[in-house]
Structure formats: structure tokens, C-alpha cells
PDB file of C-alpha atoms and ligand atoms in Angstrom:
ATOM      1  CA  UNK A   1     179.348  55.424 202.824  1.00 83.00           C
ATOM      2  CA  UNK A   2     175.575  55.821 203.055  1.00 96.00           C
ATOM      3  CA  UNK A   3     173.697  55.889 199.755  1.00 97.00           C
ATOM      4  CA  UNK A   4     171.604  59.078 199.494  1.00 97.00           C
ATOM      5  CA  UNK A   5     167.878  58.408 199.761  1.00 98.00           C
ATOM      6  CA  UNK A   6     165.282  60.835 198.383  1.00 98.00           C
ATOM      7  CA  UNK A   7     161.610  60.052 198.991  1.00 98.00           C
ATOM      8  CA  UNK A   8     158.513  61.903 197.840  1.00 98.00           C
ATOM      9  CA  UNK A   9     155.621  62.141 200.291  1.00 98.00           C
ATOM     10  CA  UNK A  10     152.590  62.920 198.148  1.00 98.00           C
ATOM     11  CA  UNK A  11     150.427  63.288 201.291  1.00 98.00           C
ATOM     12  CA  UNK A  12     146.702  63.526 200.416  1.00 98.00           C
ATOM     13  CA  UNK A  13     147.273  65.041 196.981  1.00 98.00           C
ATOM     14  CA  UNK A  14     146.669  64.258 193.282  1.00 98.00           C
ATOM     15  CA  UNK A  15     144.038  62.104 191.608  1.00 98.00           C
ATOM     16  CA  UNK A  16     144.722  58.791 189.895  1.00 98.00           C
ATOM     17  CA  UNK A  17     145.511  60.278 186.478  1.00 98.00           C
ATOM     18  CA  UNK A  18     147.824  62.886 188.006  1.00 98.00           C
ATOM     19  CA  UNK A  19     149.586  60.233 190.077  1.00 98.00           C
ATOM     20  CA  UNK A  20     150.158  58.096 186.998  1.00 98.00           C
ATOM     21  CA  UNK A  21     151.462  61.051 184.993  1.00 98.00           C
ATOM     22  CA  UNK A  22     153.839  62.228 187.731  1.00 98.00           C
ATOM     23  CA  UNK A  23     155.299  58.849 188.628  1.00 98.00           C
ATOM     24  CA  UNK A  24     155.612  57.788 184.985  1.00 98.00           C
ATOM     25  CA  UNK A  25     157.534  60.973 184.225  1.00 98.00           C
ATOM     26  CA  UNK A  26     159.971  60.502 187.123  1.00 98.00           C
ATOM     27  CA  UNK A  27     160.409  56.768 186.497  1.00 97.00           C
ATOM     28  CA  UNK A  28     160.906  57.382 182.769  1.00 96.00           C
ATOM     29  CA  UNK A  29     163.589  59.968 183.363  1.00 95.00           C
ATOM     30  CA  UNK A  30     165.440  57.762 185.869  1.00 95.00           C
ATOM     31  CA  UNK A  31     165.251  54.784 183.486  1.00 89.00           C
ATOM     32  CA  UNK A  32     167.206  56.791 180.931  1.00 86.00           C
ATOM     33  CA  UNK A  33     170.042  57.630 183.303  1.00 81.00           C
ATOM     34  CA  UNK A  34     170.338  55.353 186.306  1.00 81.00           C
ATOM     35  CA  UNK A  35     170.736  57.195 189.581  1.00 89.00           C
ATOM     36  CA  UNK A  36     173.222  56.714 192.402  1.00 94.00           C
ATOM     37  CA  UNK A  37     170.433  57.937 194.688  1.00 97.00           C
ATOM     38  CA  UNK A  38     167.805  55.620 196.160  1.00 98.00           C
ATOM     39  CA  UNK A  39     164.407  57.055 195.217  1.00 98.00           C
ATOM     40  CA  UNK A  40     160.904  56.332 196.515  1.00 98.00           C
ATOM     41  CA  UNK A  41     157.403  57.715 196.084  1.00 98.00           C
ATOM     42  CA  UNK A  42     154.724  57.404 198.766  1.00 99.00           C
ATOM     43  CA  UNK A  43     151.217  58.055 197.399  1.00 98.00           C
ATOM     44  CA  UNK A  44     147.953  57.809 199.331  1.00 98.00           C
ATOM     45  CA  UNK A  45     146.902  54.195 199.973  1.00 98.00           C
ATOM     46  CA  UNK A  46     144.021  54.455 197.498  1.00 98.00           C
ATOM     47  CA  UNK A  47     146.515  55.161 194.694  1.00 98.00           C
ATOM     48  CA  UNK A  48     149.038  52.409 195.385  1.00 98.00           C
ATOM     49  CA  UNK A  49     147.723  50.349 192.463  1.00 98.00           C
ATOM     50  CA  UNK A  50     148.204  53.030 189.818  1.00 98.00           C
ATOM     51  CA  UNK A  51     151.486  54.095 191.403  1.00 98.00           C
ATOM     52  CA  UNK A  52     152.763  50.515 191.307  1.00 98.00           C
ATOM     53  CA  UNK A  53     151.890  50.273 187.611  1.00 98.00           C
ATOM     54  CA  UNK A  54     153.576  53.590 186.832  1.00 98.00           C
ATOM     55  CA  UNK A  55     156.797  52.594 188.639  1.00 98.00           C
ATOM     56  CA  UNK A  56     156.933  49.023 187.259  1.00 96.00           C
ATOM     57  CA  UNK A  57     160.320  48.174 185.788  1.00 94.00           C
ATOM     58  CA  UNK A  58     161.968  51.248 187.308  1.00 95.00           C
ATOM     59  CA  UNK A  59     164.254  51.504 190.331  1.00 95.00           C
ATOM     60  CA  UNK A  60     161.866  53.916 192.056  1.00 98.00           C
ATOM     61  CA  UNK A  61     160.499  52.246 195.169  1.00 98.00           C
ATOM     62  CA  UNK A  62     156.881  52.385 196.247  1.00 98.00           C
ATOM     63  CA  UNK A  63     155.971  53.333 199.792  1.00 99.00           C
ATOM     64  CA  UNK A  64     152.975  54.067 201.987  1.00 98.00           C
ATOM     65  CA  UNK A  65     152.377  56.947 204.397  1.00 98.00           C
ATOM     66  CA  UNK A  66     151.116  55.010 207.416  1.00 98.00           C
ATOM     67  CA  UNK A  67     150.387  51.480 208.624  1.00 98.00           C
ATOM     68  CA  UNK A  68     148.674  49.864 211.568  1.00 98.00           C
ATOM     69  CA  UNK A  69     150.661  47.695 213.998  1.00 98.00           C
ATOM     70  CA  UNK A  70     148.348  44.700 213.815  1.00 98.00           C
ATOM     71  CA  UNK A  71     148.354  42.339 210.856  1.00 95.00           C
ATOM     72  CA  UNK A  72     144.574  41.972 210.675  1.00 96.00           C
ATOM     73  CA  UNK A  73     141.393  42.333 212.695  1.00 97.00           C
ATOM     74  CA  UNK A  74     138.653  44.735 213.717  1.00 98.00           C
ATOM     75  CA  UNK A  75     140.468  48.039 213.066  1.00 98.00           C
ATOM     76  CA  UNK A  76     138.071  49.950 210.831  1.00 98.00           C
ATOM     77  CA  UNK A  77     139.853  52.354 208.512  1.00 97.00           C
ATOM     78  CA  UNK A  78     143.330  50.939 209.080  1.00 98.00           C
ATOM     79  CA  UNK A  79     145.722  49.152 206.691  1.00 98.00           C
ATOM     80  CA  UNK A  80     148.177  46.492 207.845  1.00 98.00           C
ATOM     81  CA  UNK A  81     151.839  46.204 206.873  1.00 98.00           C
ATOM     82  CA  UNK A  82     151.121  42.871 205.171  1.00 98.00           C
ATOM     83  CA  UNK A  83     148.420  44.491 203.041  1.00 98.00           C
ATOM     84  CA  UNK A  84     150.807  47.248 202.011  1.00 98.00           C
ATOM     85  CA  UNK A  85     153.413  44.682 201.099  1.00 98.00           C
ATOM     86  CA  UNK A  86     150.913  42.825 198.948  1.00 98.00           C
ATOM     87  CA  UNK A  87     150.045  46.138 197.282  1.00 98.00           C
ATOM     88  CA  UNK A  88     153.680  46.427 196.192  1.00 98.00           C
ATOM     89  CA  UNK A  89     155.137  48.642 198.902  1.00 98.00           C
ATOM     90  CA  UNK A  90     158.719  48.257 200.002  1.00 98.00           C
ATOM     91  CA  UNK A  91     158.634  50.909 202.713  1.00 98.00           C
ATOM     92  CA  UNK A  92     156.334  52.929 204.945  1.00 98.00           C
ATOM     93  CA  UNK A  93     156.597  56.456 206.374  1.00 98.00           C
ATOM     94  CA  UNK A  94     155.733  56.373 210.082  1.00 98.00           C
ATOM     95  CA  UNK A  95     155.195  59.021 212.720  1.00 98.00           C
ATOM     96  CA  UNK A  96     154.991  61.953 210.334  1.00 98.00           C
ATOM     97  CA  UNK A  97     154.339  65.157 212.297  1.00 97.00           C
ATOM     98  CA  UNK A  98     150.950  65.464 210.592  1.00 97.00           C
ATOM     99  CA  UNK A  99     150.032  62.059 212.032  1.00 98.00           C
ATOM    100  CA  UNK A 100     151.425  63.003 215.424  1.00 97.00           C
ATOM    101  CA  UNK A 101     149.708  66.406 215.653  1.00 95.00           C
ATOM    102  CA  UNK A 102     146.494  65.918 213.643  1.00 97.00           C
ATOM    103  CA  UNK A 103     145.794  62.276 214.514  1.00 97.00           C
ATOM    104  CA  UNK A 104     147.296  61.993 217.969  1.00 97.00           C
ATOM    105  CA  UNK A 105     150.010  59.431 217.280  1.00 98.00           C
ATOM    106  CA  UNK A 106     152.403  59.016 220.174  1.00 98.00           C
ATOM    107  CA  UNK A 107     155.986  57.804 220.256  1.00 98.00           C
ATOM    108  CA  UNK A 108     154.673  54.509 221.646  1.00 98.00           C
ATOM    109  CA  UNK A 109     152.320  54.131 218.663  1.00 98.00           C
ATOM    110  CA  UNK A 110     155.169  54.880 216.271  1.00 98.00           C
ATOM    111  CA  UNK A 111     157.361  52.267 217.957  1.00 98.00           C
ATOM    112  CA  UNK A 112     154.667  49.599 217.633  1.00 98.00           C
ATOM    113  CA  UNK A 113     154.097  50.515 214.004  1.00 98.00           C
ATOM    114  CA  UNK A 114     157.801  50.551 213.189  1.00 98.00           C
ATOM    115  CA  UNK A 115     158.309  47.140 214.748  1.00 98.00           C
ATOM    116  CA  UNK A 116     155.331  45.708 212.851  1.00 98.00           C
ATOM    117  CA  UNK A 117     156.449  47.204 209.550  1.00 98.00           C
ATOM    118  CA  UNK A 118     159.996  45.855 209.897  1.00 98.00           C
ATOM    119  CA  UNK A 119     158.713  42.428 210.930  1.00 98.00           C
ATOM    120  CA  UNK A 120     156.462  42.366 207.857  1.00 98.00           C
ATOM    121  CA  UNK A 121     159.551  42.792 205.678  1.00 98.00           C
ATOM    122  CA  UNK A 122     158.987  46.441 204.838  1.00 98.00           C
ATOM    123  CA  UNK A 123     161.502  49.215 205.427  1.00 98.00           C
ATOM    124  CA  UNK A 124     160.556  52.092 207.732  1.00 98.00           C
ATOM    125  CA  UNK A 125     161.047  55.846 207.401  1.00 99.00           C
ATOM    126  CA  UNK A 126     160.419  57.207 210.880  1.00 98.00           C
ATOM    127  CA  UNK A 127     159.848  60.951 211.240  1.00 98.00           C
ATOM    128  CA  UNK A 128     160.936  63.095 214.162  1.00 98.00           C
ATOM    129  CA  UNK A 129     161.270  66.844 214.650  1.00 98.00           C
ATOM    130  CA  UNK A 130     160.629  69.693 217.026  1.00 97.00           C
ATOM    131  CA  UNK A 131     157.938  72.376 216.865  1.00 96.00           C
ATOM    132  CA  UNK A 132     158.692  76.067 216.585  1.00 95.00           C
ATOM    133  CA  UNK A 133     157.879  76.571 220.280  1.00 96.00           C
ATOM    134  CA  UNK A 134     160.187  73.724 221.301  1.00 97.00           C
ATOM    135  CA  UNK A 135     163.041  75.207 219.265  1.00 95.00           C
ATOM    136  CA  UNK A 136     162.383  78.673 220.684  1.00 95.00           C
ATOM    137  CA  UNK A 137     162.522  77.189 224.189  1.00 97.00           C
ATOM    138  CA  UNK A 138     165.906  75.613 223.444  1.00 97.00           C
ATOM    139  CA  UNK A 139     164.402  72.136 223.750  1.00 97.00           C
ATOM    140  CA  UNK A 140     165.277  70.770 220.290  1.00 97.00           C
ATOM    141  CA  UNK A 141     167.889  68.285 221.520  1.00 98.00           C
ATOM    142  CA  UNK A 142     165.711  67.046 224.361  1.00 98.00           C
ATOM    143  CA  UNK A 143     162.739  66.556 222.034  1.00 98.00           C
ATOM    144  CA  UNK A 144     164.807  64.686 219.443  1.00 98.00           C
ATOM    145  CA  UNK A 145     166.308  62.455 222.128  1.00 98.00           C
ATOM    146  CA  UNK A 146     162.875  61.684 223.544  1.00 98.00           C
ATOM    147  CA  UNK A 147     161.472  60.878 220.090  1.00 98.00           C
ATOM    148  CA  UNK A 148     164.374  58.570 219.206  1.00 98.00           C
ATOM    149  CA  UNK A 149     164.082  56.650 222.466  1.00 98.00           C
ATOM    150  CA  UNK A 150     160.286  56.565 222.342  1.00 98.00           C
ATOM    151  CA  UNK A 151     159.825  55.750 218.651  1.00 98.00           C
ATOM    152  CA  UNK A 152     162.856  53.514 218.039  1.00 98.00           C
ATOM    153  CA  UNK A 153     164.264  52.369 221.380  1.00 97.00           C
ATOM    154  CA  UNK A 154     164.696  48.635 221.739  1.00 94.00           C
ATOM    155  CA  UNK A 155     164.291  47.783 218.061  1.00 97.00           C
ATOM    156  CA  UNK A 156     166.537  45.001 216.820  1.00 94.00           C
ATOM    157  CA  UNK A 157     167.963  46.436 213.611  1.00 97.00           C
ATOM    158  CA  UNK A 158     170.028  43.845 211.741  1.00 95.00           C
ATOM    159  CA  UNK A 159     170.387  45.887 208.555  1.00 97.00           C
ATOM    160  CA  UNK A 160     170.575  49.657 209.119  1.00 98.00           C
ATOM    161  CA  UNK A 161     169.512  50.315 205.530  1.00 97.00           C
ATOM    162  CA  UNK A 162     166.014  49.132 206.447  1.00 98.00           C
ATOM    163  CA  UNK A 163     165.467  51.959 208.897  1.00 98.00           C
ATOM    164  CA  UNK A 164     165.600  55.596 207.812  1.00 98.00           C
ATOM    165  CA  UNK A 165     165.029  58.499 210.161  1.00 98.00           C
ATOM    166  CA  UNK A 166     163.540  61.683 208.708  1.00 98.00           C
ATOM    167  CA  UNK A 167     164.341  64.882 210.593  1.00 98.00           C
ATOM    168  CA  UNK A 168     161.390  67.095 209.825  1.00 97.00           C
ATOM    169  CA  UNK A 169     161.290  70.239 211.975  1.00 97.00           C
ATOM    170  CA  UNK A 170     157.570  70.959 212.207  1.00 95.00           C
ATOM    171  CA  UNK A 171     158.092  74.683 211.598  1.00 95.00           C
ATOM    172  CA  UNK A 172     159.725  73.944 208.230  1.00 94.00           C
ATOM    173  CA  UNK A 173     157.017  71.690 206.803  1.00 93.00           C
ATOM    174  CA  UNK A 174     155.016  73.317 204.037  1.00 91.00           C
ATOM    175  CA  UNK A 175     156.070  76.777 205.180  1.00 92.00           C
ATOM    176  CA  UNK A 176     158.961  77.621 202.882  1.00 89.00           C
ATOM    177  CA  UNK A 177     161.076  78.131 206.037  1.00 90.00           C
ATOM    178  CA  UNK A 178     163.819  75.618 205.447  1.00 89.00           C
ATOM    179  CA  UNK A 179     166.330  74.926 208.180  1.00 90.00           C
ATOM    180  CA  UNK A 180     169.706  76.272 207.156  1.00 95.00           C
ATOM    181  CA  UNK A 181     172.172  73.516 206.209  1.00 97.00           C
ATOM    182  CA  UNK A 182     174.080  74.244 209.441  1.00 97.00           C
ATOM    183  CA  UNK A 183     170.960  74.009 211.625  1.00 96.00           C
ATOM    184  CA  UNK A 184     169.882  70.811 209.928  1.00 97.00           C
ATOM    185  CA  UNK A 185     173.369  69.291 210.200  1.00 98.00           C
ATOM    186  CA  UNK A 186     173.478  70.090 213.923  1.00 98.00           C
ATOM    187  CA  UNK A 187     170.131  68.346 214.462  1.00 98.00           C
ATOM    188  CA  UNK A 188     171.207  65.348 212.357  1.00 98.00           C
ATOM    189  CA  UNK A 189     174.390  65.077 214.413  1.00 98.00           C
ATOM    190  CA  UNK A 190     172.310  65.016 217.590  1.00 98.00           C
ATOM    191  CA  UNK A 191     170.047  62.380 216.069  1.00 98.00           C
ATOM    192  CA  UNK A 192     172.970  60.164 215.087  1.00 98.00           C
ATOM    193  CA  UNK A 193     174.295  60.385 218.611  1.00 98.00           C
ATOM    194  CA  UNK A 194     170.920  59.433 220.048  1.00 98.00           C
ATOM    195  CA  UNK A 195     170.604  56.586 217.543  1.00 98.00           C
ATOM    196  CA  UNK A 196     174.009  55.331 218.655  1.00 98.00           C
ATOM    197  CA  UNK A 197     172.856  55.295 222.273  1.00 97.00           C
ATOM    198  CA  UNK A 198     169.547  53.618 221.430  1.00 97.00           C
ATOM    199  CA  UNK A 199     170.636  51.129 218.752  1.00 97.00           C
ATOM    200  CA  UNK A 200     174.430  50.939 218.867  1.00 96.00           C
ATOM    201  CA  UNK A 201     177.157  52.958 217.186  1.00 96.00           C
ATOM    202  CA  UNK A 202     177.579  50.630 214.209  1.00 96.00           C
ATOM    203  CA  UNK A 203     173.856  50.656 213.415  1.00 97.00           C
ATOM    204  CA  UNK A 204     173.684  54.442 213.834  1.00 98.00           C
ATOM    205  CA  UNK A 205     176.484  54.914 211.297  1.00 98.00           C
ATOM    206  CA  UNK A 206     174.519  52.941 208.712  1.00 98.00           C
ATOM    207  CA  UNK A 207     171.096  54.540 209.212  1.00 98.00           C
ATOM    208  CA  UNK A 208     170.209  57.187 206.651  1.00 98.00           C
ATOM    209  CA  UNK A 209     168.888  60.417 208.168  1.00 98.00           C
ATOM    210  CA  UNK A 210     166.805  62.400 205.696  1.00 98.00           C
ATOM    211  CA  UNK A 211     166.015  66.076 206.068  1.00 98.00           C
ATOM    212  CA  UNK A 212     162.432  67.150 205.356  1.00 97.00           C
ATOM    213  CA  UNK A 213     160.772  70.539 205.438  1.00 97.00           C
ATOM    214  CA  UNK A 214     160.501  72.801 202.403  1.00 95.00           C
ATOM    215  CA  UNK A 215     163.220  70.994 200.434  1.00 97.00           C
ATOM    216  CA  UNK A 216     163.329  72.586 196.964  1.00 97.00           C
ATOM    217  CA  UNK A 217     165.684  72.343 193.978  1.00 97.00           C
ATOM    218  CA  UNK A 218     167.460  75.533 195.035  1.00 97.00           C
ATOM    219  CA  UNK A 219     168.272  74.440 198.597  1.00 97.00           C
ATOM    220  CA  UNK A 220     168.672  70.677 198.167  1.00 97.00           C
ATOM    221  CA  UNK A 221     172.339  70.546 197.245  1.00 97.00           C
ATOM    222  CA  UNK A 222     173.527  72.628 200.208  1.00 97.00           C
ATOM    223  CA  UNK A 223     171.456  70.497 202.586  1.00 97.00           C
ATOM    224  CA  UNK A 224     172.487  67.165 201.089  1.00 97.00           C
ATOM    225  CA  UNK A 225     176.163  68.159 201.121  1.00 97.00           C
ATOM    226  CA  UNK A 226     176.153  68.108 204.941  1.00 97.00           C
ATOM    227  CA  UNK A 227     177.953  65.078 206.370  1.00 97.00           C
ATOM    228  CA  UNK A 228     175.010  63.715 208.386  1.00 98.00           C
ATOM    229  CA  UNK A 229     172.251  64.577 205.876  1.00 98.00           C
ATOM    230  CA  UNK A 230     171.752  61.434 203.817  1.00 98.00           C
ATOM    231  CA  UNK A 231     168.768  62.397 201.730  1.00 98.00           C
ATOM    232  CA  UNK A 232     165.481  64.237 201.718  1.00 98.00           C
ATOM    233  CA  UNK A 233     161.832  63.594 202.468  1.00 98.00           C
ATOM    234  CA  UNK A 234     160.069  65.890 200.044  1.00 98.00           C
ATOM    235  CA  UNK A 235     156.480  67.104 200.245  1.00 98.00           C
ATOM    236  CA  UNK A 236     155.375  69.937 197.966  1.00 97.00           C
ATOM    237  CA  UNK A 237     158.325  69.710 195.574  1.00 98.00           C
ATOM    238  CA  UNK A 238     157.653  66.027 194.830  1.00 98.00           C
ATOM    239  CA  UNK A 239     154.365  66.940 193.155  1.00 98.00           C
ATOM    240  CA  UNK A 240     156.224  68.209 190.056  1.00 98.00           C
ATOM    241  CA  UNK A 241     158.463  65.794 188.165  1.00 98.00           C
ATOM    242  CA  UNK A 242     160.970  68.510 187.282  1.00 98.00           C
ATOM    243  CA  UNK A 243     161.479  69.712 190.845  1.00 98.00           C
ATOM    244  CA  UNK A 244     161.640  66.190 192.316  1.00 98.00           C
ATOM    245  CA  UNK A 245     164.155  65.162 189.652  1.00 98.00           C
ATOM    246  CA  UNK A 246     166.234  68.254 190.385  1.00 98.00           C
ATOM    247  CA  UNK A 247     166.401  67.258 194.064  1.00 98.00           C
ATOM    248  CA  UNK A 248     167.460  63.721 193.062  1.00 98.00           C
ATOM    249  CA  UNK A 249     170.174  65.204 190.843  1.00 96.00           C
ATOM    250  CA  UNK A 250     171.350  67.311 193.797  1.00 96.00           C
ATOM    251  CA  UNK A 251     171.697  64.075 195.752  1.00 96.00           C
ATOM    252  CA  UNK A 252     173.740  62.574 192.935  1.00 95.00           C
ATOM    253  CA  UNK A 253     176.060  65.579 192.946  1.00 91.00           C
ATOM    254  CA  UNK A 254     176.778  65.146 196.636  1.00 88.00           C
ATOM    255  CA  UNK A 255     177.198  61.360 196.273  1.00 77.00           C
ATOM    256  CA  UNK A 256     179.973  61.907 193.718  1.00 71.00           C
ATOM    257  CA  UNK A 257     182.067  63.946 196.159  1.00 68.00           C
TER     258      UNK A 257
HETATM  259  P1  13P B 301     157.210  70.059 202.398  1.00 60.84           P
HETATM  260  O1  13P B 301     158.356  69.626 201.521  1.00 60.84           O
HETATM  261  O2  13P B 301     155.983  70.409 201.603  1.00 60.84           O
HETATM  262  O3  13P B 301     157.615  71.120 203.373  1.00 60.84           O
HETATM  263  O4  13P B 301     156.774  68.785 203.258  1.00 60.84           O
HETATM  264  C1  13P B 301     157.739  68.085 203.965  1.00 60.84           C
HETATM  265  C2  13P B 301     157.140  66.855 204.492  1.00 60.84           C
HETATM  266  O5  13P B 301     156.323  66.883 205.399  1.00 60.84           O
HETATM  267  C3  13P B 301     157.557  65.578 203.884  1.00 60.84           C
HETATM  268  O6  13P B 301     157.118  64.507 204.621  1.00 60.84           O
END
């Protein structure tokens, strides 16, 4: 049984005071009633210090949104996995579609980053997903297979809980166009099959696959109830404590079944 995992990707949003207020509210609420769902927040790197303080003493994990593959050196503007670990992070989002499309990250980059992050003792949340044109062309399965092989192939995963895959169809991100639960489940099923081929069946069974792309309180439960959907990677709806908490509660409802 995979523990549901809900993570908030703040992206490049909120100032320091807003970050403190949001994370304190979510952490405070989850302190009062412990959750069966694993929860994480990933703020911008410049806010990791205030986020760490706001989450202190709570079960909410702190994560980053990117990392470089080298541990140190002449890489102006980059942050290493070791630095993120020292800043209190337990996990890093890698290969988000915004990084792939806006900043030119390739599958090979994502693989190097994922390996470096895992070796530094951090968990990885690796994002994959097809564009609207790829789906329209009937290429979704091919794209997902290529991304799994390219971004994760050859990794030595001892503990499948340390690697999460986030299925984020690009056409659903920030658009309000959520994949239907059936569409998302079909893609997650494909991903689990590809993970089994790339990393072994046992490992693939233990890896959580999150869905991301316009997850909201009103669609979360139907998505999370699908057998291969093990959580959510939440953008816009994680910026409000009430909506993020509602998505966490939806995860709890499906975990009880
Ligand atoms: P939205 O929830 O805003 O669609 O963003 C999803 C996402 O990209 C999370 O990483």
C-alpha cells in the first residue's frame, strides 16, 4: 500500500511574509489532526529559510523546485543538492515542464540531476507529461515511455519511497483543464509499466505517482481514488491554505478505503 503524497509547488510566487503565513497555517492545521497523507511544500529557493521556520516541528516536509547536478563549482546561478539539504530540504522537484520548456532542460539533464539529488540524500519528485499536440497526435504513451527511460533509466533505487514521479500533462498545468480521472489513471498505468521496465517491477510498485495539473478541492478526491494515482503535485491551489488542506483531506479519504 503506497502512502498518498501531496506536494505544493509554490513556483515563483508569494513574498516572505505570505510564505510564512501560508505554511504556518497548513502546518498548524496538520499539527492538530495528524494526517495519513505525506505532505510537502516547495517554495522558491530564496524562501527556504522562512519556510523551514514555518514548518518546524510539523510533519510537513520542505522541498526545492530545482537543483544542479554538481555539488559545487563555477555554476553561476545554480544551487547544489548539498546546499538544499543544508537549507533543510528533504526533497527536490526535478524536470518540471516549466523547466523543460522555458529553460531547455532535457531528459539527460533531469537524469543527472535526479542521480545527484538521490546521492545527496534527498528524495526526488521527477515530472513527466505530454503536451497538447503530443496527445492530439496519439503520442502520449510514446512520450511518457521516452521520458521515463531518459529521465530515470539506469538509476539504482534501493527505496522506492525516495523517488516520486509526477504525471503533469502540460495542457493541464495552470489551465483549469484537468485530466479526467480515467485519462489520468490510464497515463499512470502506462507510467507504472514503463517504470517496471526501467527499474524493476518491485520498485515500480513502490514508487508513488502523483497527478499534477489543475488539481483543486473539487476534483482531488476522484483523481486520488484511482488505483495508480498516489497523490498530487499542486500548483495554484497550494497558494491558499484552505484549498491545499482540502486536497490533503481528499487524500486521507482515499487512503482510508
Ligand atoms: P497547477 O495546479 O496550477 O495547474 O500547477 C500544476 C503544477 O505545475 C504543479 O507542479
